[in-house]
Amino acid sequence: MQIQDELTSVDDALRAMITLVAAQCTNPAQHTVPLLEGRGRVLAVPVHASIDVPPFANSAVDGYALRSADSSLSSLTVTGRIAAGDAAPATALQAGEAMRLFTGAPLPPGADCVAMQEDVDVEDAVLRLTRVNPASLRSGSNVRPRAQDIASGDVVLDAGQLLQPRHLGLLASIGEHCVTVFERLNVGLLSTGDELVEPGWPLQLGQIYNSNRYLLTSWLQSVGCNVIDYGIIADTPEASINCLERASREADLVISTGGMSVGEEDHIKTAVEQIGELGFWKIRMKPGKPLAFGTLGKHRKIPFLGIPGNPGAAFVSSLVFARPLISWLQGRGVNEASTEKRLQMLRPRPERMPAGFARDKPSIRRDFLRARIEDGRIVPFQNQSSGMLMSACWAEGLAVVPEHESVSEGQLLDFYRLGSFDDS
Ligand code: AMP
Ligand code: MG
């Protein structure tokens, strides 16, 4: 791999990252879990329906089943009653007959429509269609036909689908009680920096609390990963190499924060070069210029992503880079025909929103502003320092100012709501 010294654009970096994992990383192993453990997991095989849904024609309303040909008769005889859960009677409805029917109950043979109970009068088993125009009761009125939703044999979900509650409901509707998903991704997490202290301990002079560990561990768990937490790694070449070597054996993906610049105290980049390959680092973005991507290990290669130490930058970089990378490694979109299509699918879709601010001076870096929408316009947090997490907590999303562009009031910009990264 070529190490580039100049800045890499966000799009080139994403594409290079995905191209590399597409070529070098295999899909995760599969296993079968009970349906209720499937939320947030990625389907490993397509699911075919083995039944029709609904499995029988049934009533969409509470009312009376009849033959549409009889709707103009002055009266019909009610000959029976079918509730949801009852089997349909064996004998067919005859001319001039109707049957009391409840929502979800099977249609008796011979009937082809249902009159709503609000539209009829019934006395002593004599039914009159008093409040309905007979012409409006046609074959199929108020009936949910068999297989209206799903026909037996249909593919209901493709491999690569992220399972959300609605998908579990769909799988239950075809009687699936288990689901075959990809194994959870094991993500090794390192927080580098001699200045870091865990919350709960007193701060000495020169120390700060390790916030990235909490930001990233909980975020990784929320997107369905197992976290292997390597804690705080000292700013020495030995500690960095030892930990990365261990992580390359234990994890499926390694993420580190900090230690990625070229200062004497930054050892991650050199450690990666020693035990693996570094693809690129330094991105044309703000916040988050130092970002390293490569592979660890000589035989079994696993991806490595080094994100900046500054918490605000770590936050943005995890959404912009770690999110699509993790989705890919989790097996999301395996069904897509091409790498490019799959990458497109994994990137969140922005809204176009008018800027509520102006900026004269273009920057050479793409700016991801932590911002809110107020009165329909993008309002950035007043302090965009990459060291801060207050901006991320205040923000509703990331507004993107493209590289080399100034911004005028009202100009449309891409706005990514934070929620759009959850299931993208
Ligand atoms: P570095 O990338 O290691 O040069 O770190 C850049 C800045 O981020 C420094 O001010 C660090 O103290 C800070 N920083 C690095 N790691 C963390 C962390 N885990 N939590 C909070 N701040 C951090
Ligand atoms: Mg550091």
Tab-separated table of C-alpha atoms and ligand atoms in Angstrom:
chain	number	residue	atom	x	y	z
A	1	MET	CA	0.000	0.000	0.000
A	2	GLN	CA	1.138	3.509	-0.796
A	3	ILE	CA	1.368	5.911	2.098
A	4	GLN	CA	0.106	9.287	1.036
A	5	ASP	CA	1.537	12.359	2.639
A	6	GLU	CA	-0.984	14.811	1.219
A	7	LEU	CA	-4.537	14.999	2.531
A	8	THR	CA	-7.009	12.376	1.303
A	9	SER	CA	-10.593	13.435	0.578
A	10	VAL	CA	-13.375	11.924	2.674
A	11	ASP	CA	-14.868	10.153	-0.352
A	12	ASP	CA	-11.561	8.724	-1.553
A	13	ALA	CA	-10.748	7.520	1.950
A	14	LEU	CA	-14.116	5.796	2.348
A	15	ARG	CA	-13.816	4.136	-1.033
A	16	ALA	CA	-10.237	3.000	-0.370
A	17	MET	CA	-11.233	1.639	3.010
A	18	ILE	CA	-14.146	-0.355	1.644
A	19	THR	CA	-12.217	-1.574	-1.406
A	20	LEU	CA	-9.550	-2.945	0.896
A	21	VAL	CA	-11.932	-4.755	3.230
A	22	ALA	CA	-13.937	-6.060	0.263
A	23	ALA	CA	-10.758	-7.627	-1.110
A	24	GLN	CA	-9.200	-8.874	2.124
A	25	CYS	CA	-11.914	-9.603	4.659
A	26	THR	CA	-14.357	-12.490	4.578
A	27	ASN	CA	-17.983	-12.342	5.704
A	28	PRO	CA	-18.463	-13.117	9.365
A	29	ALA	CA	-19.528	-16.610	10.460
A	30	GLN	CA	-23.249	-17.289	10.834
A	31	HIS	CA	-25.341	-18.643	13.649
A	32	THR	CA	-29.009	-19.089	14.451
A	33	VAL	CA	-30.669	-17.187	17.282
A	34	PRO	CA	-34.220	-17.037	18.656
A	35	LEU	CA	-36.280	-14.400	16.865
A	36	LEU	CA	-36.375	-12.073	19.866
A	37	GLU	CA	-32.571	-11.954	19.920
A	38	GLY	CA	-32.471	-10.888	16.298
A	39	ARG	CA	-32.966	-7.125	16.726
A	40	GLY	CA	-29.954	-5.171	15.475
A	41	ARG	CA	-28.387	-8.274	13.908
A	42	VAL	CA	-27.744	-8.793	10.199
A	43	LEU	CA	-29.530	-11.548	8.323
A	44	ALA	CA	-27.021	-14.037	6.889
A	45	VAL	CA	-29.309	-15.930	4.503
A	46	PRO	CA	-32.401	-14.880	2.541
A	47	VAL	CA	-35.698	-15.904	4.124
A	48	HIS	CA	-38.392	-17.530	1.958
A	49	ALA	CA	-41.999	-17.704	3.104
A	50	SER	CA	-43.248	-21.246	3.600
A	51	ILE	CA	-46.880	-20.136	3.951
A	52	ASP	CA	-49.266	-17.573	2.463
A	53	VAL	CA	-49.990	-14.463	4.556
A	54	PRO	CA	-52.798	-14.215	5.328
A	55	PRO	CA	-53.122	-18.010	5.166
A	56	PHE	CA	-56.881	-17.794	4.348
A	57	ALA	CA	-59.286	-15.173	3.014
A	58	ASN	CA	-60.684	-13.276	5.999
A	59	SER	CA	-62.803	-10.322	6.931
A	60	ALA	CA	-61.277	-6.846	7.278
A	61	VAL	CA	-64.257	-5.640	9.368
A	62	ASP	CA	-66.934	-6.761	11.797
A	63	GLY	CA	-70.010	-7.481	9.670
A	64	TYR	CA	-71.824	-10.043	7.557
A	65	ALA	CA	-70.421	-12.291	4.828
A	66	LEU	CA	-72.573	-12.656	1.731
A	67	ARG	CA	-72.469	-13.259	-2.003
A	68	SER	CA	-72.033	-9.968	-3.836
A	69	ALA	CA	-74.617	-11.171	-6.357
A	70	ASP	CA	-77.181	-11.038	-3.475
A	71	SER	CA	-76.460	-7.450	-2.420
A	72	SER	CA	-79.571	-6.110	-4.168
A	73	LEU	CA	-81.943	-8.548	-2.383
A	74	SER	CA	-84.330	-6.845	0.048
A	75	SER	CA	-83.316	-9.237	2.843
A	76	LEU	CA	-80.971	-12.141	3.591
A	77	THR	CA	-81.089	-14.907	6.216
A	78	VAL	CA	-78.291	-15.016	8.772
A	79	THR	CA	-77.383	-18.709	9.047
A	80	GLY	CA	-74.361	-18.705	11.342
A	81	ARG	CA	-71.566	-16.901	13.148
A	82	ILE	CA	-67.790	-17.099	12.631
A	83	ALA	CA	-65.336	-15.382	15.015
A	84	ALA	CA	-61.592	-14.848	14.602
A	85	GLY	CA	-59.923	-18.154	15.408
A	86	ASP	CA	-62.885	-20.279	14.204
A	87	ALA	CA	-62.451	-22.553	11.208
A	88	ALA	CA	-64.581	-21.724	8.172
A	89	PRO	CA	-67.708	-23.912	7.878
A	90	ALA	CA	-67.464	-26.828	5.477
A	91	THR	CA	-70.712	-26.045	3.666
A	92	ALA	CA	-70.940	-23.166	1.242
A	93	LEU	CA	-73.185	-20.151	1.722
A	94	GLN	CA	-76.340	-20.522	-0.408
A	95	ALA	CA	-78.135	-17.819	-2.386
A	96	GLY	CA	-80.001	-15.451	-0.032
A	97	GLU	CA	-77.847	-16.396	2.977
A	98	ALA	CA	-75.437	-14.325	5.062
A	99	MET	CA	-73.200	-15.104	8.019
A	100	ARG	CA	-72.204	-13.002	11.036
A	101	LEU	CA	-68.457	-12.442	10.786
A	102	PHE	CA	-65.798	-10.664	12.870
A	103	THR	CA	-62.523	-9.039	11.865
A	104	GLY	CA	-59.954	-11.705	11.045
A	105	ALA	CA	-62.539	-14.499	10.794
A	106	PRO	CA	-62.294	-16.766	7.728
A	107	LEU	CA	-64.798	-16.165	4.941
A	108	PRO	CA	-67.253	-19.047	4.552
A	109	PRO	CA	-67.048	-20.797	1.179
A	110	GLY	CA	-69.433	-19.242	-1.313
A	111	ALA	CA	-69.207	-15.740	0.232
A	112	ASP	CA	-67.122	-13.163	-1.625
A	113	CYS	CA	-67.725	-9.923	0.293
A	114	VAL	CA	-68.527	-8.566	3.744
A	115	ALA	CA	-71.076	-5.858	4.602
A	116	MET	CA	-69.968	-3.679	7.527
A	117	GLN	CA	-72.170	-4.039	10.604
A	118	GLU	CA	-72.692	-0.257	10.659
A	119	ASP	CA	-74.414	-0.502	7.254
A	120	VAL	CA	-77.020	-3.156	8.074
A	121	ASP	CA	-80.013	-3.859	10.281
A	122	VAL	CA	-80.572	-7.343	11.698
A	123	GLU	CA	-83.697	-8.584	13.413
A	124	ASP	CA	-84.573	-12.221	14.103
A	125	ALA	CA	-81.802	-13.437	11.788
A	126	VAL	CA	-83.106	-11.286	8.950
A	127	LEU	CA	-80.474	-8.963	7.513
A	128	ARG	CA	-81.276	-5.817	5.542
A	129	LEU	CA	-78.592	-3.756	3.806
A	130	THR	CA	-80.237	-0.514	4.860
A	131	ARG	CA	-77.334	1.891	4.846
A	132	VAL	CA	-75.245	0.722	1.962
A	133	ASN	CA	-75.593	1.179	-1.754
A	134	PRO	CA	-75.772	-2.406	-3.105
A	135	ALA	CA	-73.582	-1.424	-6.045
A	136	SER	CA	-70.751	-0.576	-3.669
A	137	LEU	CA	-70.676	-4.149	-2.319
A	138	ARG	CA	-68.650	-5.932	-4.912
A	139	SER	CA	-66.758	-9.175	-4.947
A	140	GLY	CA	-63.798	-8.644	-2.586
A	141	SER	CA	-65.337	-5.755	-0.607
A	142	ASN	CA	-63.937	-5.765	2.968
A	143	VAL	CA	-62.155	-9.043	2.319
A	144	ARG	CA	-58.433	-9.651	2.818
A	145	PRO	CA	-57.673	-12.326	0.252
A	146	ARG	CA	-55.375	-15.238	0.950
A	147	ALA	CA	-51.681	-14.346	0.252
A	148	GLN	CA	-52.541	-10.626	-0.017
A	149	ASP	CA	-49.322	-9.745	1.871
A	150	ILE	CA	-46.988	-12.655	1.118
A	151	ALA	CA	-47.237	-15.704	-1.137
A	152	SER	CA	-45.598	-18.976	-0.146
A	153	GLY	CA	-42.160	-19.133	-1.778
A	154	ASP	CA	-41.648	-15.348	-1.834
A	155	VAL	CA	-38.300	-14.016	-0.581
A	156	VAL	CA	-39.422	-11.776	2.269
A	157	LEU	CA	-35.985	-10.547	3.404
A	158	ASP	CA	-32.594	-10.661	1.715
A	159	ALA	CA	-29.266	-11.598	3.265
A	160	GLY	CA	-27.563	-8.466	4.553
A	161	GLN	CA	-30.749	-6.970	5.984
A	162	LEU	CA	-30.351	-5.217	9.328
A	163	LEU	CA	-33.128	-6.651	11.486
A	164	GLN	CA	-35.310	-4.070	13.156
A	165	PRO	CA	-38.540	-4.652	15.063
A	166	ARG	CA	-40.670	-4.496	11.905
A	167	HIS	CA	-38.566	-7.217	10.259
A	168	LEU	CA	-38.958	-9.470	13.300
A	169	GLY	CA	-42.724	-8.925	13.091
A	170	LEU	CA	-42.660	-9.906	9.426
A	171	LEU	CA	-40.629	-13.056	10.154
A	172	ALA	CA	-43.060	-13.984	12.917
A	173	SER	CA	-45.961	-13.567	10.465
A	174	ILE	CA	-44.557	-16.393	8.357
A	175	GLY	CA	-43.986	-18.571	11.412
A	176	GLU	CA	-40.197	-18.240	11.742
A	177	HIS	CA	-39.152	-18.593	15.384
A	178	CYS	CA	-35.398	-18.445	14.778
A	179	VAL	CA	-33.261	-16.385	12.469
A	180	THR	CA	-29.821	-17.018	10.946
A	181	VAL	CA	-27.605	-13.985	11.416
A	182	PHE	CA	-23.944	-13.073	11.113
A	183	GLU	CA	-21.898	-13.346	14.312
A	184	ARG	CA	-21.400	-10.124	16.203
A	185	LEU	CA	-18.318	-8.163	15.227
A	186	ASN	CA	-15.602	-8.134	17.929
A	187	VAL	CA	-14.139	-4.653	18.005
A	188	GLY	CA	-10.895	-4.081	19.912
A	189	LEU	CA	-10.765	-0.572	21.379
A	190	LEU	CA	-7.612	1.247	22.516
A	191	SER	CA	-7.476	4.683	24.148
A	192	THR	CA	-3.948	6.021	23.787
A	193	GLY	CA	-2.523	8.808	25.903
A	194	ASP	CA	-0.421	9.133	29.072
A	195	GLU	CA	-2.616	12.020	30.151
A	196	LEU	CA	-5.752	9.874	30.392
A	197	VAL	CA	-7.427	8.862	33.634
A	198	GLU	CA	-10.611	6.865	34.070
A	199	PRO	CA	-13.587	8.686	35.558
A	200	GLY	CA	-13.877	7.847	39.233
A	201	TRP	CA	-10.209	8.592	39.896
A	202	PRO	CA	-8.916	12.012	40.975
A	203	LEU	CA	-7.192	14.109	38.304
A	204	GLN	CA	-3.540	14.990	38.868
A	205	LEU	CA	-1.995	18.036	37.222
A	206	GLY	CA	-1.825	17.596	33.461
A	207	GLN	CA	-4.360	14.773	33.360
A	208	ILE	CA	-7.783	14.581	31.705
A	209	TYR	CA	-10.546	12.018	31.804
A	210	ASN	CA	-10.765	9.347	29.143
A	211	SER	CA	-14.022	10.297	27.459
A	212	ASN	CA	-13.493	8.490	24.139
A	213	ARG	CA	-13.634	5.088	25.801
A	214	TYR	CA	-17.153	5.757	27.044
A	215	LEU	CA	-18.324	7.471	23.880
A	216	LEU	CA	-17.053	4.654	21.675
A	217	THR	CA	-17.734	1.594	23.818
A	218	SER	CA	-21.370	2.500	24.277
A	219	TRP	CA	-21.744	3.531	20.646
A	220	LEU	CA	-20.163	0.295	19.372
A	221	GLN	CA	-22.473	-1.711	21.595
A	222	SER	CA	-25.462	0.264	20.354
A	223	VAL	CA	-24.626	-0.710	16.769
A	224	GLY	CA	-24.456	-4.392	17.669
A	225	CYS	CA	-20.707	-4.963	18.267
A	226	ASN	CA	-18.928	-6.805	21.084
A	227	VAL	CA	-16.257	-4.526	22.480
A	228	ILE	CA	-12.892	-5.901	23.568
A	229	ASP	CA	-11.668	-3.044	25.713
A	230	TYR	CA	-7.882	-2.728	25.936
A	231	GLY	CA	-8.159	0.336	28.165
A	232	ILE	CA	-5.598	3.127	28.214
A	233	ILE	CA	-2.419	2.459	26.246
A	234	ALA	CA	0.761	4.314	27.260
A	235	ASP	CA	2.462	6.591	24.747
A	236	THR	CA	5.392	4.258	24.056
A	237	PRO	CA	6.237	2.235	20.949
A	238	GLU	CA	6.308	-1.015	23.003
A	239	ALA	CA	2.886	-0.538	24.582
A	240	SER	CA	1.374	0.398	21.219
A	241	ILE	CA	2.891	-2.562	19.353
A	242	ASN	CA	2.096	-5.088	22.102
A	243	CYS	CA	-1.503	-4.042	22.299
A	244	LEU	CA	-2.041	-3.925	18.532
A	245	GLU	CA	-0.465	-7.368	18.171
A	246	ARG	CA	-2.751	-8.820	20.795
A	247	ALA	CA	-5.780	-7.063	19.330
A	248	SER	CA	-4.939	-8.363	15.848
A	249	ARG	CA	-5.310	-11.915	17.193
A	250	GLU	CA	-8.435	-11.318	19.264
A	251	ALA	CA	-10.569	-8.837	17.342
A	252	ASP	CA	-12.249	-8.599	13.924
A	253	LEU	CA	-11.643	-4.839	13.766
A	254	VAL	CA	-9.392	-2.607	15.850
A	255	ILE	CA	-10.194	1.011	16.605
A	256	SER	CA	-7.773	3.272	18.453
A	257	THR	CA	-8.103	6.882	19.478
A	258	GLY	CA	-5.282	9.399	19.661
A	259	GLY	CA	-1.578	8.998	19.084
A	260	MET	CA	-1.847	9.398	15.360
A	261	SER	CA	-0.057	12.614	14.605
A	262	VAL	CA	3.640	12.767	13.947
A	263	GLY	CA	4.738	14.094	17.335
A	264	GLU	CA	7.309	12.198	19.386
A	265	GLU	CA	4.521	10.970	21.645
A	266	ASP	CA	2.418	9.563	18.794
A	267	HIS	CA	3.231	5.919	18.209
A	268	ILE	CA	0.159	4.323	16.726
A	269	LYS	CA	0.932	5.097	13.118
A	270	THR	CA	4.444	3.618	13.350
A	271	ALA	CA	3.171	0.612	15.309
A	272	VAL	CA	0.643	-0.160	12.564
A	273	GLU	CA	3.374	0.109	9.949
A	274	GLN	CA	5.415	-2.443	11.906
A	275	ILE	CA	2.788	-5.131	12.425
A	276	GLY	CA	0.582	-4.512	9.445
A	277	GLU	CA	0.076	-2.066	6.606
A	278	LEU	CA	-1.015	1.535	6.744
A	279	GLY	CA	-3.279	2.569	3.898
A	280	PHE	CA	-3.790	6.264	4.392
A	281	TRP	CA	-3.901	8.864	7.054
A	282	LYS	CA	-4.710	12.560	7.225
A	283	ILE	CA	-8.099	13.405	5.825
A	284	ARG	CA	-9.289	16.588	4.176
A	285	MET	CA	-11.932	17.071	6.846
A	286	LYS	CA	-12.627	19.095	9.938
A	287	PRO	CA	-12.728	17.993	12.640
A	288	GLY	CA	-10.711	14.819	12.298
A	289	LYS	CA	-7.706	15.351	10.077
A	290	PRO	CA	-5.560	12.589	11.604
A	291	LEU	CA	-7.266	9.354	10.647
A	292	ALA	CA	-5.421	6.164	9.861
A	293	PHE	CA	-6.665	3.123	8.065
A	294	GLY	CA	-4.840	-0.098	7.392
A	295	THR	CA	-4.653	-3.773	8.236
A	296	LEU	CA	-3.058	-5.629	11.132
A	297	GLY	CA	-1.548	-9.100	11.077
A	298	LYS	CA	0.417	-10.883	8.401
A	299	HIS	CA	-1.699	-13.988	7.805
A	300	ARG	CA	-5.172	-13.207	9.085
A	301	LYS	CA	-5.536	-9.558	8.184
A	302	ILE	CA	-7.991	-7.470	10.106
A	303	PRO	CA	-8.875	-3.838	9.488
A	304	PHE	CA	-7.505	-1.105	11.700
A	305	LEU	CA	-9.027	2.345	12.059
A	306	GLY	CA	-7.213	5.010	14.025
A	307	ILE	CA	-9.390	7.971	14.866
A	308	PRO	CA	-8.356	11.278	16.423
A	309	GLY	CA	-7.929	11.696	20.155
A	310	ASN	CA	-9.893	14.910	20.375
A	311	PRO	CA	-13.351	13.742	21.489
A	312	GLY	CA	-15.322	16.005	19.102
A	313	ALA	CA	-13.235	14.704	16.217
A	314	ALA	CA	-13.523	11.120	17.458
A	315	PHE	CA	-17.303	11.540	17.475
A	316	VAL	CA	-17.488	12.851	13.898
A	317	SER	CA	-14.930	10.364	12.551
A	318	SER	CA	-16.764	7.440	14.096
A	319	LEU	CA	-19.975	8.439	12.306
A	320	VAL	CA	-18.360	9.279	8.977
A	321	PHE	CA	-15.862	6.397	8.777
A	322	ALA	CA	-16.350	3.787	11.478
A	323	ARG	CA	-20.094	3.504	10.834
A	324	PRO	CA	-19.958	2.415	7.169
A	325	LEU	CA	-16.904	0.249	7.873
A	326	ILE	CA	-18.661	-1.554	10.717
A	327	SER	CA	-21.836	-1.983	8.674
A	328	TRP	CA	-19.809	-3.542	5.898
A	329	LEU	CA	-17.945	-5.898	8.245
A	330	GLN	CA	-21.233	-6.880	9.888
A	331	GLY	CA	-22.380	-8.174	6.498
A	332	ARG	CA	-24.864	-5.391	5.765
A	333	GLY	CA	-25.925	-5.281	2.117
A	334	VAL	CA	-24.035	-8.461	1.123
A	335	ASN	CA	-26.704	-8.889	-1.488
A	336	GLU	CA	-25.802	-5.722	-3.404
A	337	ALA	CA	-24.386	-6.427	-6.837
A	338	SER	CA	-21.289	-4.211	-6.631
A	339	THR	CA	-18.960	-2.771	-4.010
A	340	GLU	CA	-19.953	0.730	-5.111
A	341	LYS	CA	-23.689	0.023	-4.733
A	342	ARG	CA	-23.157	-1.557	-1.367
A	343	LEU	CA	-21.117	1.421	-0.180
A	344	GLN	CA	-23.831	3.801	-1.395
A	345	MET	CA	-26.402	1.799	0.525
A	346	LEU	CA	-24.369	1.933	3.719
A	347	ARG	CA	-23.859	5.692	3.700
A	348	PRO	CA	-26.582	7.673	5.427
A	349	ARG	CA	-28.706	9.890	3.210
A	350	PRO	CA	-28.559	13.609	3.969
A	351	GLU	CA	-31.400	16.086	3.884
A	352	ARG	CA	-30.835	19.362	2.035
A	353	MET	CA	-31.384	22.236	4.440
A	354	PRO	CA	-30.788	26.007	4.110
A	355	ALA	CA	-27.842	27.482	5.990
A	356	GLY	CA	-28.761	29.902	8.760
A	357	PHE	CA	-25.250	31.360	8.590
A	358	ALA	CA	-22.723	32.670	6.101
A	359	ARG	CA	-19.044	31.965	5.667
A	360	ASP	CA	-16.865	33.962	3.275
A	361	LYS	CA	-13.637	32.061	3.486
A	362	PRO	CA	-13.594	28.635	1.826
A	363	SER	CA	-11.579	25.921	3.562
A	364	ILE	CA	-9.529	23.204	1.913
A	365	ARG	CA	-11.136	20.736	4.341
A	366	ARG	CA	-14.725	19.458	4.348
A	367	ASP	CA	-16.316	20.805	7.493
A	368	PHE	CA	-18.707	18.682	9.535
A	369	LEU	CA	-20.478	21.230	11.716
A	370	ARG	CA	-22.316	20.045	14.798
A	371	ALA	CA	-25.587	21.845	14.203
A	372	ARG	CA	-29.286	22.153	14.891
A	373	ILE	CA	-32.259	23.067	12.770
A	374	GLU	CA	-33.928	26.228	14.068
A	375	ASP	CA	-36.808	27.838	12.142
A	376	GLY	CA	-36.009	25.539	9.237
A	377	ARG	CA	-32.367	26.659	9.004
A	378	ILE	CA	-29.052	25.128	9.970
A	379	VAL	CA	-27.570	26.718	13.084
A	380	PRO	CA	-24.067	25.525	14.016
A	381	PHE	CA	-22.969	25.316	17.665
A	382	GLN	CA	-20.984	28.466	18.344
A	383	ASN	CA	-17.808	26.616	19.352
A	384	GLN	CA	-16.796	23.925	16.850
A	385	SER	CA	-13.536	23.010	18.607
A	386	SER	CA	-12.623	19.395	17.954
A	387	GLY	CA	-11.760	18.925	21.601
A	388	MET	CA	-15.316	19.404	22.778
A	389	LEU	CA	-18.262	17.111	23.205
A	390	MET	CA	-20.746	19.816	24.264
A	391	SER	CA	-21.262	20.609	20.585
A	392	ALA	CA	-22.111	16.952	19.850
A	393	CYS	CA	-24.591	16.832	22.714
A	394	TRP	CA	-26.243	20.104	21.652
A	395	ALA	CA	-26.421	19.092	18.002
A	396	GLU	CA	-29.239	17.370	16.140
A	397	GLY	CA	-26.977	16.465	13.268
A	398	LEU	CA	-23.931	17.193	11.146
A	399	ALA	CA	-24.113	19.935	8.523
A	400	VAL	CA	-21.525	19.609	5.781
A	401	VAL	CA	-19.704	22.543	4.230
A	402	PRO	CA	-17.942	21.126	1.156
A	403	GLU	CA	-14.226	21.730	0.762
A	404	HIS	CA	-13.266	24.842	-1.259
A	405	GLU	CA	-16.734	26.417	-0.848
A	406	SER	CA	-17.956	29.527	0.892
A	407	VAL	CA	-21.487	29.567	2.312
A	408	SER	CA	-24.193	32.197	1.882
A	409	GLU	CA	-27.311	32.514	4.038
A	410	GLY	CA	-30.047	30.228	2.713
A	411	GLN	CA	-27.681	28.088	0.644
A	412	LEU	CA	-28.687	24.427	0.743
A	413	LEU	CA	-26.261	22.153	2.570
A	414	ASP	CA	-26.261	18.434	3.340
A	415	PHE	CA	-27.561	17.801	6.843
A	416	TYR	CA	-27.212	14.357	8.435
A	417	ARG	CA	-29.504	13.875	11.411
A	418	LEU	CA	-27.687	11.942	14.115
A	419	GLY	CA	-30.388	9.259	13.989
A	420	SER	CA	-29.583	8.636	10.314
A	421	PHE	CA	-26.314	7.014	11.429
A	422	ASP	CA	-28.112	4.542	13.696
A	423	ASP	CA	-29.481	2.235	11.042
A	424	SER	CA	-27.672	3.429	7.951
B	1	AMP	P1	-3.668	12.939	20.259
B	1	AMP	O1	-4.400	12.576	19.003
B	1	AMP	O2	-3.227	11.737	21.017
B	1	AMP	O3	-2.584	13.917	19.992
B	1	AMP	O4	-4.744	13.678	21.163
B	1	AMP	C1	-5.345	14.889	20.751
B	1	AMP	C2	-6.085	15.517	21.897
B	1	AMP	O5	-7.142	14.685	22.324
B	1	AMP	C3	-5.230	15.744	23.132
B	1	AMP	O6	-5.617	16.975	23.722
B	1	AMP	C4	-5.601	14.596	24.022
B	1	AMP	O7	-5.401	14.868	25.376
B	1	AMP	C5	-7.051	14.391	23.685
B	1	AMP	N1	-7.451	13.007	23.898
B	1	AMP	C6	-6.817	11.931	23.390
B	1	AMP	N2	-7.420	10.798	23.751
B	1	AMP	C7	-8.479	11.159	24.518
B	1	AMP	C8	-9.486	10.424	25.205
B	1	AMP	N3	-9.514	9.099	25.161
B	1	AMP	N4	-10.413	11.123	25.895
B	1	AMP	C9	-10.353	12.482	25.942
B	1	AMP	N5	-9.447	13.215	25.305
B	1	AMP	C10	-8.493	12.573	24.610
B	2	MG	MG	-1.945	11.442	22.529
